GROMACS .gro file of N, CA, C and O in nm:
model
  536
    1MET      N    1   0.123  -0.090   0.003
    1MET     CA    2   0.017   0.018   0.014
    1MET      C    3   0.054   0.123   0.027
    1MET      O    4   0.178   0.106   0.035
    2THR      N    5  -0.001   0.220  -0.045
    2THR     CA    6   0.121   0.363  -0.049
    2THR      C    7   0.093   0.424   0.059
    2THR      O    8  -0.011   0.416   0.150
    3ALA      N    9   0.138   0.513   0.116
    3ALA     CA   10   0.203   0.599   0.199
    3ALA      C   11   0.068   0.695   0.226
    3ALA      O   12   0.009   0.691   0.354
    4ILE      N   13  -0.011   0.727   0.104
    4ILE     CA   14  -0.107   0.809   0.116
    4ILE      C   15  -0.192   0.724   0.175
    4ILE      O   16  -0.343   0.781   0.253
    5ALA      N   17  -0.240   0.590   0.097
    5ALA     CA   18  -0.324   0.537   0.144
    5ALA      C   19  -0.356   0.477   0.310
    5ALA      O   20  -0.441   0.485   0.361
    6ARG      N   21  -0.204   0.461   0.317
    6ARG     CA   22  -0.228   0.400   0.451
    6ARG      C   23  -0.260   0.550   0.553
    6ARG      O   24  -0.308   0.494   0.685
    7ILE      N   25  -0.219   0.635   0.524
    7ILE     CA   26  -0.241   0.723   0.628
    7ILE      C   27  -0.377   0.776   0.641
    7ILE      O   28  -0.430   0.806   0.749
    8THR      N   29  -0.435   0.799   0.538
    8THR     CA   30  -0.581   0.791   0.529
    8THR      C   31  -0.627   0.691   0.596
    8THR      O   32  -0.792   0.722   0.651
    9LEU      N   33  -0.581   0.559   0.575
    9LEU     CA   34  -0.714   0.502   0.648
    9LEU      C   35  -0.676   0.475   0.791
    9LEU      O   36  -0.779   0.471   0.897
   10LEU      N   37  -0.552   0.480   0.840
   10LEU     CA   38  -0.496   0.523   0.952
   10LEU      C   39  -0.640   0.688   1.049
   10LEU      O   40  -0.643   0.628   1.122
   11SER      N   41  -0.647   0.734   0.954
   11SER     CA   42  -0.714   0.884   0.991
   11SER      C   43  -0.881   0.817   0.962
   11SER      O   44  -0.978   0.866   1.122
   12LEU      N   45  -0.904   0.769   0.882
   12LEU     CA   46  -1.025   0.736   0.947
   12LEU      C   47  -1.055   0.639   1.038
   12LEU      O   48  -1.188   0.647   1.079
   13VAL      N   49  -0.985   0.531   1.067
   13VAL     CA   50  -0.996   0.485   1.157
   13VAL      C   51  -1.002   0.511   1.291
   13VAL      O   52  -1.084   0.542   1.391
   14LEU      N   53  -0.918   0.634   1.325
   14LEU     CA   54  -0.860   0.722   1.424
   14LEU      C   55  -1.005   0.810   1.462
   14LEU      O   56  -1.057   0.817   1.560
   15GLY      N   57  -1.040   0.869   1.394
   15GLY     CA   58  -1.144   0.991   1.362
   15GLY      C   59  -1.294   0.883   1.375
   15GLY      O   60  -1.371   0.920   1.529
   16LEU      N   61  -1.355   0.764   1.332
   16LEU     CA   62  -1.424   0.695   1.393
   16LEU      C   63  -1.425   0.643   1.509
   16LEU      O   64  -1.543   0.668   1.584
   17SER      N   65  -1.285   0.588   1.544
   17SER     CA   66  -1.294   0.539   1.673
   17SER      C   67  -1.344   0.647   1.794
   17SER      O   68  -1.401   0.599   1.911
   18ALA      N   69  -1.286   0.756   1.768
   18ALA     CA   70  -1.292   0.867   1.884
   18ALA      C   71  -1.433   0.877   1.899
   18ALA      O   72  -1.508   0.906   1.996
   19CYS      N   73  -1.545   0.889   1.779
   19CYS     CA   74  -1.677   0.886   1.787
   19CYS      C   75  -1.754   0.771   1.917
   19CYS      O   76  -1.861   0.778   1.979
   20ALA      N   77  -1.654   0.674   1.839
   20ALA     CA   78  -1.744   0.531   1.942
   20ALA      C   79  -1.685   0.549   2.074
   20ALA      O   80  -1.761   0.487   2.204
   21VAL      N   81  -1.576   0.601   2.117
   21VAL     CA   82  -1.502   0.612   2.292
   21VAL      C   83  -1.615   0.731   2.334
   21VAL      O   84  -1.636   0.753   2.463
   22GLN      N   85  -1.641   0.850   2.257
   22GLN     CA   86  -1.660   0.970   2.342
   22GLN      C   87  -1.801   0.944   2.397
   22GLN      O   88  -1.934   0.892   2.315
   23ARG      N   89  -1.858   0.946   2.515
   23ARG     CA   90  -2.004   0.956   2.567
   23ARG      C   91  -2.084   1.058   2.544
   23ARG      O   92  -2.073   1.162   2.548
   24PRO      N   93  -2.192   1.001   2.501
   24PRO     CA   94  -2.296   1.145   2.505
   24PRO      C   95  -2.392   1.214   2.606
   24PRO      O   96  -2.337   1.164   2.711
   25GLU      N   97  -2.357   1.376   2.580
   25GLU     CA   98  -2.395   1.412   2.692
   25GLU      C   99  -2.578   1.389   2.800
   25GLU      O  100  -2.645   1.324   2.678
   26PRO      N  101  -2.549   1.363   2.921
   26PRO     CA  102  -2.734   1.282   2.953
   26PRO      C  103  -2.793   1.439   2.921
   26PRO      O  104  -2.767   1.566   2.956
   27THR      N  105  -2.910   1.379   2.883
   27THR     CA  106  -3.007   1.481   2.899
   27THR      C  107  -3.087   1.504   3.005
   27THR      O  108  -3.129   1.427   3.113
   28PRO      N  109  -3.105   1.662   3.000
   28PRO     CA  110  -3.170   1.669   3.206
   28PRO      C  111  -3.322   1.608   3.199
   28PRO      O  112  -3.410   1.615   3.079
   29LEU      N  113  -3.352   1.509   3.299
   29LEU     CA  114  -3.481   1.514   3.303
   29LEU      C  115  -3.591   1.582   3.387
   29LEU      O  116  -3.504   1.697   3.446
   30PRO      N  117  -3.738   1.554   3.378
   30PRO     CA  118  -3.774   1.681   3.411
   30PRO      C  119  -3.754   1.734   3.548
   30PRO      O  120  -3.749   1.549   3.616
   31PRO      N  121  -3.782   1.808   3.630
   31PRO     CA  122  -3.789   1.820   3.785
   31PRO      C  123  -3.940   1.723   3.811
   31PRO      O  124  -4.050   1.706   3.781
   32ILE      N  125  -3.906   1.669   3.929
   32ILE     CA  126  -4.018   1.596   3.987
   32ILE      C  127  -4.049   1.675   4.097
   32ILE      O  128  -3.960   1.826   4.202
   33PRO      N  129  -4.197   1.686   4.102
   33PRO     CA  130  -4.282   1.804   4.230
   33PRO      C  131  -4.244   1.777   4.317
   33PRO      O  132  -4.223   1.635   4.371
   34PRO      N  133  -4.237   1.867   4.433
   34PRO     CA  134  -4.226   1.820   4.554
   34PRO      C  135  -4.359   1.757   4.604
   34PRO      O  136  -4.501   1.795   4.557
   35SER      N  137  -4.333   1.645   4.748
   35SER     CA  138  -4.455   1.558   4.739
   35SER      C  139  -4.530   1.661   4.838
   35SER      O  140  -4.488   1.730   4.965
   36GLN      N  141  -4.651   1.635   4.880
   36GLN     CA  142  -4.728   1.687   4.943
   36GLN      C  143  -4.710   1.670   5.127
   36GLN      O  144  -4.670   1.534   5.113
   37PRO      N  145  -4.678   1.701   5.167
   37PRO     CA  146  -4.631   1.629   5.313
   37PRO      C  147  -4.753   1.573   5.399
   37PRO      O  148  -4.835   1.612   5.380
   38SER      N  149  -4.769   1.474   5.465
   38SER     CA  150  -4.818   1.374   5.520
   38SER      C  151  -4.871   1.419   5.667
   38SER      O  152  -4.772   1.496   5.711
   39PRO      N  153  -4.939   1.453   5.632
   39PRO     CA  154  -5.068   1.520   5.752
   39PRO      C  155  -5.003   1.422   5.876
   39PRO      O  156  -5.014   1.268   5.939
   40THR      N  157  -4.966   1.498   5.988
   40THR     CA  158  -4.923   1.430   6.076
   40THR      C  159  -5.006   1.416   6.196
   40THR      O  160  -5.169   1.489   6.200
   41PRO      N  161  -5.084   1.263   6.243
   41PRO     CA  162  -5.193   1.236   6.366
   41PRO      C  163  -5.189   1.337   6.441
   41PRO      O  164  -5.096   1.391   6.555
   42SER      N  165  -5.289   1.390   6.490
   42SER     CA  166  -5.265   1.488   6.622
   42SER      C  167  -5.336   1.419   6.759
   42SER      O  168  -5.374   1.298   6.766
   43THR      N  169  -5.248   1.489   6.834
   43THR     CA  170  -5.293   1.420   6.967
   43THR      C  171  -5.389   1.515   7.013
   43THR      O  172  -5.407   1.435   7.128
   44THR      N  173  -5.465   1.623   6.994
   44THR     CA  174  -5.555   1.646   7.057
   44THR      C  175  -5.694   1.624   7.005
   44THR      O  176  -5.691   1.608   6.906
   45PRO      N  177  -5.816   1.597   7.055
   45PRO     CA  178  -5.925   1.552   7.058
   45PRO      C  179  -6.000   1.697   6.931
   45PRO      O  180  -5.946   1.788   7.014
   46THR      N  181  -6.035   1.641   6.855
   46THR     CA  182  -6.085   1.750   6.767
   46THR      C  183  -6.265   1.713   6.843
   46THR      O  184  -6.298   1.648   6.799
   47PRO      N  185  -6.343   1.900   6.786
   47PRO     CA  186  -6.445   1.897   6.820
   47PRO      C  187  -6.523   1.766   6.708
   47PRO      O  188  -6.494   1.785   6.594
   48SER      N  189  -6.628   1.692   6.750
   48SER     CA  190  -6.684   1.639   6.613
   48SER      C  191  -6.771   1.770   6.558
   48SER      O  192  -6.837   1.846   6.589
   49LYS      N  193  -6.786   1.750   6.418
   49LYS     CA  194  -6.836   1.821   6.337
   49LYS      C  195  -7.005   1.776   6.316
   49LYS      O  196  -6.959   1.625   6.275
   50PRO      N  197  -7.063   1.834   6.290
   50PRO     CA  198  -7.229   1.779   6.229
   50PRO      C  199  -7.210   1.715   6.103
   50PRO      O  200  -7.138   1.759   6.034
   51GLY      N  201  -7.312   1.635   6.121
   51GLY     CA  202  -7.275   1.551   6.001
   51GLY      C  203  -7.337   1.608   5.901
   51GLY      O  204  -7.442   1.700   5.889
   52ILE      N  205  -7.247   1.568   5.747
   52ILE     CA  206  -7.291   1.662   5.667
   52ILE      C  207  -7.387   1.556   5.596
   52ILE      O  208  -7.362   1.441   5.520
   53PRO      N  209  -7.484   1.624   5.547
   53PRO     CA  210  -7.627   1.522   5.505
   53PRO      C  211  -7.542   1.467   5.323
   53PRO      O  212  -7.531   1.543   5.254
   54ALA      N  213  -7.607   1.321   5.282
   54ALA     CA  214  -7.557   1.275   5.157
   54ALA      C  215  -7.623   1.404   5.063
   54ALA      O  216  -7.773   1.420   5.093
   55LYS      N  217  -7.556   1.350   4.959
   55LYS     CA  218  -7.637   1.462   4.838
   55LYS      C  219  -7.765   1.328   4.820
   55LYS      O  220  -7.701   1.242   4.796
   56PRO      N  221  -7.854   1.366   4.783
   56PRO     CA  222  -7.931   1.311   4.729
   56PRO      C  223  -7.906   1.215   4.588
   56PRO      O  224  -7.797   1.271   4.496
   57ALA      N  225  -7.940   1.121   4.590
   57ALA     CA  226  -7.912   1.023   4.426
   57ALA      C  227  -7.980   1.135   4.307
   57ALA      O  228  -8.082   1.181   4.261
   58LYS      N  229  -7.888   1.066   4.180
   58LYS     CA  230  -7.928   1.151   4.104
   58LYS      C  231  -8.072   1.077   4.033
   58LYS      O  232  -8.115   0.974   4.043
   59PRO      N  233  -8.186   1.161   3.987
   59PRO     CA  234  -8.313   1.113   3.973
   59PRO      C  235  -8.257   1.039   3.829
   59PRO      O  236  -8.204   1.092   3.745
   60LEU      N  237  -8.329   0.931   3.809
   60LEU     CA  238  -8.355   0.852   3.710
   60LEU      C  239  -8.377   0.953   3.570
   60LEU      O  240  -8.489   1.013   3.618
   61PRO      N  241  -8.328   0.946   3.501
   61PRO     CA  242  -8.352   0.997   3.349
   61PRO      C  243  -8.515   0.959   3.278
   61PRO      O  244  -8.549   0.829   3.306
   62ARG      N  245  -8.611   1.071   3.287
   62ARG     CA  246  -8.740   0.997   3.230
   62ARG      C  247  -8.800   0.978   3.056
   62ARG      O  248  -8.858   0.886   3.059
   63THR      N  249  -8.638   0.978   2.993
   63THR     CA  250  -8.634   0.935   2.898
   63THR      C  251  -8.520   0.848   2.835
   63THR      O  252  -8.442   0.884   2.877
   64SER      N  253  -8.535   0.778   2.731
   64SER     CA  254  -8.381   0.733   2.715
   64SER      C  255  -8.301   0.811   2.568
   64SER      O  256  -8.409   0.869   2.451
   65ALA      N  257  -8.175   0.819   2.567
   65ALA     CA  258  -8.124   0.868   2.463
   65ALA      C  259  -8.163   0.770   2.302
   65ALA      O  260  -8.138   0.860   2.218
   66SER      N  261  -8.172   0.662   2.352
   66SER     CA  262  -8.183   0.567   2.183
   66SER      C  263  -8.337   0.526   2.188
   66SER      O  264  -8.325   0.522   2.034
   67PHE      N  265  -8.407   0.542   2.246
   67PHE     CA  266  -8.525   0.489   2.222
   67PHE      C  267  -8.684   0.599   2.274
   67PHE      O  268  -8.616   0.663   2.368
   68ALA      N  269  -8.754   0.641   2.171
   68ALA     CA  270  -8.871   0.663   2.187
   68ALA      C  271  -8.948   0.616   2.305
   68ALA      O  272  -8.963   0.505   2.284
   69PRO      N  273  -9.014   0.732   2.354
   69PRO     CA  274  -9.115   0.678   2.450
   69PRO      C  275  -9.253   0.660   2.398
   69PRO      O  276  -9.247   0.703   2.300
   70PRO      N  277  -9.289   0.610   2.456
   70PRO     CA  278  -9.466   0.529   2.407
   70PRO      C  279  -9.580   0.674   2.374
   70PRO      O  280  -9.562   0.774   2.487
   71PRO      N  281  -9.653   0.653   2.273
   71PRO     CA  282  -9.725   0.736   2.305
   71PRO      C  283  -9.838   0.836   2.339
   71PRO      O  284  -9.898   0.659   2.401
   72GLY      N  285  -9.829   0.891   2.428
   72GLY     CA  286  -9.962   0.919   2.508
   72GLY      C  287  -9.942   0.875   2.597
   72GLY      O  288 -10.080   0.831   2.672
   73GLY      N  289  -9.850   0.849   2.697
   73GLY     CA  290  -9.874   0.739   2.773
   73GLY      C  291  -9.772   0.833   2.893
   73GLY      O  292  -9.640   0.831   2.851
   74ASN      N  293  -9.812   0.801   3.035
   74ASN     CA  294  -9.715   0.807   3.122
   74ASN      C  295  -9.617   0.716   3.175
   74ASN      O  296  -9.642   0.615   3.162
   75SER      N  297  -9.486   0.743   3.172
   75SER     CA  298  -9.393   0.630   3.139
   75SER      C  299  -9.241   0.724   3.186
   75SER      O  300  -9.239   0.809   3.261
   76HIS      N  301  -9.202   0.613   3.254
   76HIS     CA  302  -9.070   0.635   3.267
   76HIS      C  303  -8.967   0.533   3.207
   76HIS      O  304  -8.971   0.422   3.204
   77TRP      N  305  -8.779   0.582   3.209
   77TRP     CA  306  -8.715   0.488   3.144
   77TRP      C  307  -8.639   0.446   3.257
   77TRP      O  308  -8.602   0.496   3.349
   78ASP      N  309  -8.615   0.291   3.217
   78ASP     CA  310  -8.595   0.225   3.335
   78ASP      C  311  -8.430   0.176   3.265
   78ASP      O  312  -8.436   0.094   3.179
   79PRO      N  313  -8.324   0.237   3.307
   79PRO     CA  314  -8.194   0.226   3.216
   79PRO      C  315  -8.189   0.043   3.261
   79PRO      O  316  -8.092  -0.040   3.162
   80LYS      N  317  -8.196  -0.008   3.363
   80LYS     CA  318  -8.151  -0.175   3.402
   80LYS      C  319  -8.210  -0.253   3.308
   80LYS      O  320  -8.138  -0.355   3.310
   81LEU      N  321  -8.331  -0.235   3.316
   81LEU     CA  322  -8.464  -0.290   3.195
   81LEU      C  323  -8.397  -0.257   3.073
   81LEU      O  324  -8.464  -0.372   2.981
   82GLY      N  325  -8.394  -0.132   3.023
   82GLY     CA  326  -8.391  -0.139   2.910
   82GLY      C  327  -8.477  -0.075   2.810
   82GLY      O  328  -8.526  -0.128   2.734
   83VAL      N  329  -8.610  -0.067   2.902
   83VAL     CA  330  -8.761  -0.025   2.877
   83VAL      C  331  -8.802   0.098   2.925
   83VAL      O  332  -8.784   0.160   3.027
   84TYR      N  333  -8.936   0.103   2.900
   84TYR     CA  334  -8.975   0.233   2.943
   84TYR      C  335  -9.082   0.172   3.048
   84TYR      O  336  -9.169   0.083   2.967
   85VAL      N  337  -9.151   0.185   3.138
   85VAL     CA  338  -9.231   0.144   3.253
   85VAL      C  339  -9.332   0.197   3.249
   85VAL      O  340  -9.333   0.352   3.243
   86LEU      N  341  -9.417   0.171   3.166
   86LEU     CA  342  -9.610   0.256   3.202
   86LEU      C  343  -9.634   0.272   3.377
   86LEU      O  344  -9.593   0.166   3.420
   87ASP      N  345  -9.622   0.412   3.408
   87ASP     CA  346  -9.678   0.422   3.516
   87ASP      C  347  -9.799   0.380   3.574
   87ASP      O  348  -9.841   0.326   3.691
   88ASP      N  349  -9.931   0.385   3.476
   88ASP     CA  350 -10.069   0.338   3.524
   88ASP      C  351 -10.098   0.218   3.490
   88ASP      O  352 -10.190   0.175   3.531
   89GLN      N  353 -10.009   0.121   3.446
   89GLN     CA  354 -10.014   0.007   3.441
   89GLN      C  355  -9.930  -0.083   3.472
   89GLN      O  356  -9.762  -0.110   3.453
   90THR      N  357  -9.947  -0.210   3.539
   90THR     CA  358  -9.871  -0.267   3.623
   90THR      C  359  -9.822  -0.399   3.554
   90THR      O  360  -9.865  -0.442   3.460
   91ASN      N  361  -9.699  -0.395   3.551
   91ASN     CA  362  -9.588  -0.493   3.462
   91ASN      C  363  -9.625  -0.444   3.328
   91ASN      O  364  -9.623  -0.576   3.237
   92THR      N  365  -9.618  -0.324   3.272
   92THR     CA  366  -9.659  -0.316   3.141
   92THR      C  367  -9.560  -0.253   3.097
   92THR      O  368  -9.500  -0.131   3.163
   93PHE      N  369  -9.442  -0.262   2.994
   93PHE     CA  370  -9.307  -0.208   2.943
   93PHE      C  371  -9.372  -0.142   2.819
   93PHE      O  372  -9.453  -0.204   2.730
   94TYR      N  373  -9.249  -0.048   2.744
   94TYR     CA  374  -9.278  -0.057   2.611
   94TYR      C  375  -9.112  -0.024   2.564
   94TYR      O  376  -9.026   0.027   2.633
   95ARG      N  377  -9.066  -0.026   2.432
   95ARG     CA  378  -8.962  -0.047   2.365
   95ARG      C  379  -8.998  -0.054   2.206
   95ARG      O  380  -9.022  -0.164   2.187
   96GLN      N  381  -8.986   0.051   2.091
   96GLN     CA  382  -8.935   0.062   1.982
   96GLN      C  383  -9.103  -0.011   1.927
   96GLN      O  384  -9.107  -0.114   1.898
   97ARG      N  385  -9.196   0.072   1.951
   97ARG     CA  386  -9.323   0.057   1.905
   97ARG      C  387  -9.406  -0.078   1.894
   97ARG      O  388  -9.502  -0.164   1.866
   98THR      N  389  -9.341  -0.171   2.091
   98THR     CA  390  -9.365  -0.271   2.122
   98THR      C  391  -9.438  -0.241   2.281
   98THR      O  392  -9.313  -0.212   2.325
   99TYR      N  393  -9.556  -0.293   2.275
   99TYR     CA  394  -9.582  -0.344   2.438
   99TYR      C  395  -9.533  -0.455   2.483
   99TYR      O  396  -9.550  -0.534   2.456
  100TYR      N  397  -9.456  -0.470   2.609
  100TYR     CA  398  -9.420  -0.600   2.668
  100TYR      C  399  -9.586  -0.605   2.803
  100TYR      O  400  -9.496  -0.502   2.848
  101ARG      N  401  -9.578  -0.714   2.817
  101ARG     CA  402  -9.628  -0.710   2.892
  101ARG      C  403  -9.630  -0.887   3.040
  101ARG      O  404  -9.587  -0.967   2.940
  102PHE      N  405  -9.571  -0.887   3.167
  102PHE     CA  406  -9.622  -0.977   3.238
  102PHE      C  407  -9.676  -1.019   3.336
  102PHE      O  408  -9.705  -0.904   3.400
  103ASN      N  409  -9.776  -1.134   3.296
  103ASN     CA  410  -9.900  -1.185   3.375
  103ASN      C  411  -9.838  -1.340   3.357
  103ASN      O  412  -9.934  -1.385   3.291
  104ASN      N  413  -9.780  -1.341   3.463
  104ASN     CA  414  -9.789  -1.533   3.489
  104ASN      C  415  -9.745  -1.564   3.331
  104ASN      O  416  -9.777  -1.686   3.264
  105GLY      N  417  -9.660  -1.502   3.311
  105GLY     CA  418  -9.608  -1.557   3.155
  105GLY      C  419  -9.611  -1.404   3.053
  105GLY      O  420  -9.634  -1.277   3.083
  106TRP      N  421  -9.575  -1.412   2.935
  106TRP     CA  422  -9.524  -1.311   2.878
  106TRP      C  423  -9.616  -1.251   2.746
  106TRP      O  424  -9.637  -1.384   2.660
  107SER      N  425  -9.674  -1.150   2.731
  107SER     CA  426  -9.727  -1.135   2.569
  107SER      C  427  -9.701  -0.991   2.548
  107SER      O  428  -9.616  -0.894   2.647
  108ARG      N  429  -9.710  -0.968   2.375
  108ARG     CA  430  -9.659  -0.836   2.377
  108ARG      C  431  -9.792  -0.793   2.226
  108ARG      O  432  -9.864  -0.890   2.218
  109SER      N  433  -9.766  -0.690   2.248
  109SER     CA  434  -9.917  -0.595   2.103
  109SER      C  435  -9.845  -0.433   2.060
  109SER      O  436  -9.739  -0.390   2.120
  110ILE      N  437  -9.903  -0.443   2.040
  110ILE     CA  438  -9.854  -0.308   1.890
  110ILE      C  439  -9.937  -0.175   2.021
  110ILE      O  440  -9.945  -0.062   1.949
  111SER      N  441 -10.040  -0.218   2.061
  111SER     CA  442 -10.113  -0.103   2.210
  111SER      C  443 -10.141  -0.177   2.339
  111SER      O  444 -10.137  -0.262   2.353
  112PRO      N  445 -10.131  -0.037   2.437
  112PRO     CA  446 -10.101  -0.075   2.576
  112PRO      C  447 -10.263  -0.142   2.598
  112PRO      O  448 -10.221  -0.180   2.698
  113ASN      N  449 -10.372  -0.134   2.556
  113ASN     CA  450 -10.475  -0.217   2.536
  113ASN      C  451 -10.502  -0.345   2.445
  113ASN      O  452 -10.600  -0.413   2.502
  114GLY      N  453 -10.411  -0.389   2.405
  114GLY     CA  454 -10.405  -0.554   2.331
  114GLY      C  455 -10.437  -0.470   2.180
  114GLY      O  456 -10.471  -0.370   2.136
  115PRO      N  457 -10.468  -0.624   2.150
  115PRO     CA  458 -10.450  -0.753   2.180
  115PRO      C  459 -10.334  -0.820   2.166
  115PRO      O  460 -10.288  -0.763   2.118
  116TRP      N  461 -10.322  -0.908   2.340
  116TRP     CA  462 -10.165  -0.954   2.339
  116TRP      C  463 -10.157  -1.089   2.279
  116TRP      O  464 -10.276  -1.130   2.297
  117GLU      N  465 -10.039  -1.083   2.212
  117GLU     CA  466  -9.980  -1.211   2.161
  117GLU      C  467  -9.885  -1.273   2.289
  117GLU      O  468  -9.795  -1.225   2.307
  118GLU      N  469  -9.878  -1.447   2.316
  118GLU     CA  470  -9.831  -1.440   2.381
  118GLU      C  471  -9.664  -1.471   2.311
  118GLU      O  472  -9.660  -1.498   2.212
  119THR      N  473  -9.574  -1.477   2.371
  119THR     CA  474  -9.437  -1.495   2.353
  119THR      C  475  -9.374  -1.509   2.480
  119THR      O  476  -9.405  -1.564   2.617
  120ASP      N  477  -9.235  -1.600   2.472
  120ASP     CA  478  -9.147  -1.637   2.559
  120ASP      C  479  -9.091  -1.539   2.579
  120ASP      O  480  -9.010  -1.400   2.533
  121ILE      N  481  -8.950  -1.585   2.670
  121ILE     CA  482  -8.870  -1.527   2.719
  121ILE      C  483  -8.789  -1.420   2.626
  121ILE      O  484  -8.713  -1.328   2.637
  122HIS      N  485  -8.747  -1.509   2.485
  122HIS     CA  486  -8.695  -1.459   2.394
  122HIS      C  487  -8.726  -1.353   2.298
  122HIS      O  488  -8.652  -1.278   2.255
  123GLY      N  489  -8.843  -1.327   2.285
  123GLY     CA  490  -8.939  -1.222   2.244
  123GLY      C  491  -8.944  -1.086   2.336
  123GLY      O  492  -9.020  -0.984   2.288
  124VAL      N  493  -8.859  -1.078   2.440
  124VAL     CA  494  -8.843  -0.934   2.552
  124VAL      C  495  -8.714  -0.909   2.530
  124VAL      O  496  -8.629  -0.967   2.505
  125PRO      N  497  -8.715  -0.787   2.526
  125PRO     CA  498  -8.595  -0.720   2.588
  125PRO      C  499  -8.507  -0.827   2.660
  125PRO      O  500  -8.615  -0.811   2.824
  126GLY      N  501  -8.385  -0.811   2.663
  126GLY     CA  502  -8.282  -0.867   2.766
  126GLY      C  503  -8.357  -0.840   2.927
  126GLY      O  504  -8.299  -0.909   2.971
  127GLY      N  505  -8.334  -0.740   2.945
  127GLY     CA  506  -8.350  -0.674   3.052
  127GLY      C  507  -8.459  -0.742   3.109
  127GLY      O  508  -8.501  -0.728   3.224
  128LEU      N  509  -8.551  -0.716   3.034
  128LEU     CA  510  -8.706  -0.801   3.105
  128LEU      C  511  -8.686  -0.925   3.125
  128LEU      O  512  -8.747  -0.961   3.243
  129GLY      N  513  -8.615  -1.011   3.054
  129GLY     CA  514  -8.599  -1.120   3.075
  129GLY      C  515  -8.503  -1.161   3.189
  129GLY      O  516  -8.579  -1.202   3.228
  130ARG      N  517  -8.407  -1.071   3.178
  130ARG     CA  518  -8.406  -1.097   3.327
  130ARG      C  519  -8.394  -1.071   3.448
  130ARG      O  520  -8.401  -1.123   3.570
  131GLN      N  521  -8.509  -0.939   3.448
  131GLN     CA  522  -8.590  -0.910   3.576
  131GLN      C  523  -8.681  -1.018   3.598
  131GLN      O  524  -8.719  -1.038   3.704
  132PHE      N  525  -8.797  -1.062   3.526
  132PHE     CA  526  -8.908  -1.162   3.512
  132PHE      C  527  -8.857  -1.286   3.494
  132PHE      O  528  -8.949  -1.336   3.432
  133GLY      N  529  -8.743  -1.307   3.533
  133GLY     CA  530  -8.707  -1.496   3.455
  133GLY      C  531  -8.811  -1.599   3.512
  133GLY      O  532  -8.874  -1.569   3.553
  134GLN      N  533  -8.804  -1.648   3.384
  134GLN     CA  534  -8.961  -1.757   3.405
  134GLN      C  535  -8.857  -1.904   3.386
  134GLN      O  536  -8.752  -1.954   3.332
   0.00000   0.00000   0.00000
């Protein structure tokens, strides 16, 4: 090899080895916020505070976001059952243009006054089937 080729090769090797040996600068980590001081137990008795009344339970919605209420009837939406419960008829429910009634078995109709057609648990919404399991 010629002298110029050797010098070039040696310079290249030394130059690249310097990059491999040099350590990168550490990147600063974000500061950790100070922790809140933990409360120390008090040795003096504190006077008892009067009981704060619990917030009243959130009222159940009167309507569903997904299903329209029954036409012309007083009802409320029961999210657990997934149907509207008719307020003036016992065990009568409504969802998607169909009324459901439980009276020792399931029946359904397109009107709250009938005529009623017998059905089984598979013909009613799931929440009703679980609540009134047969």
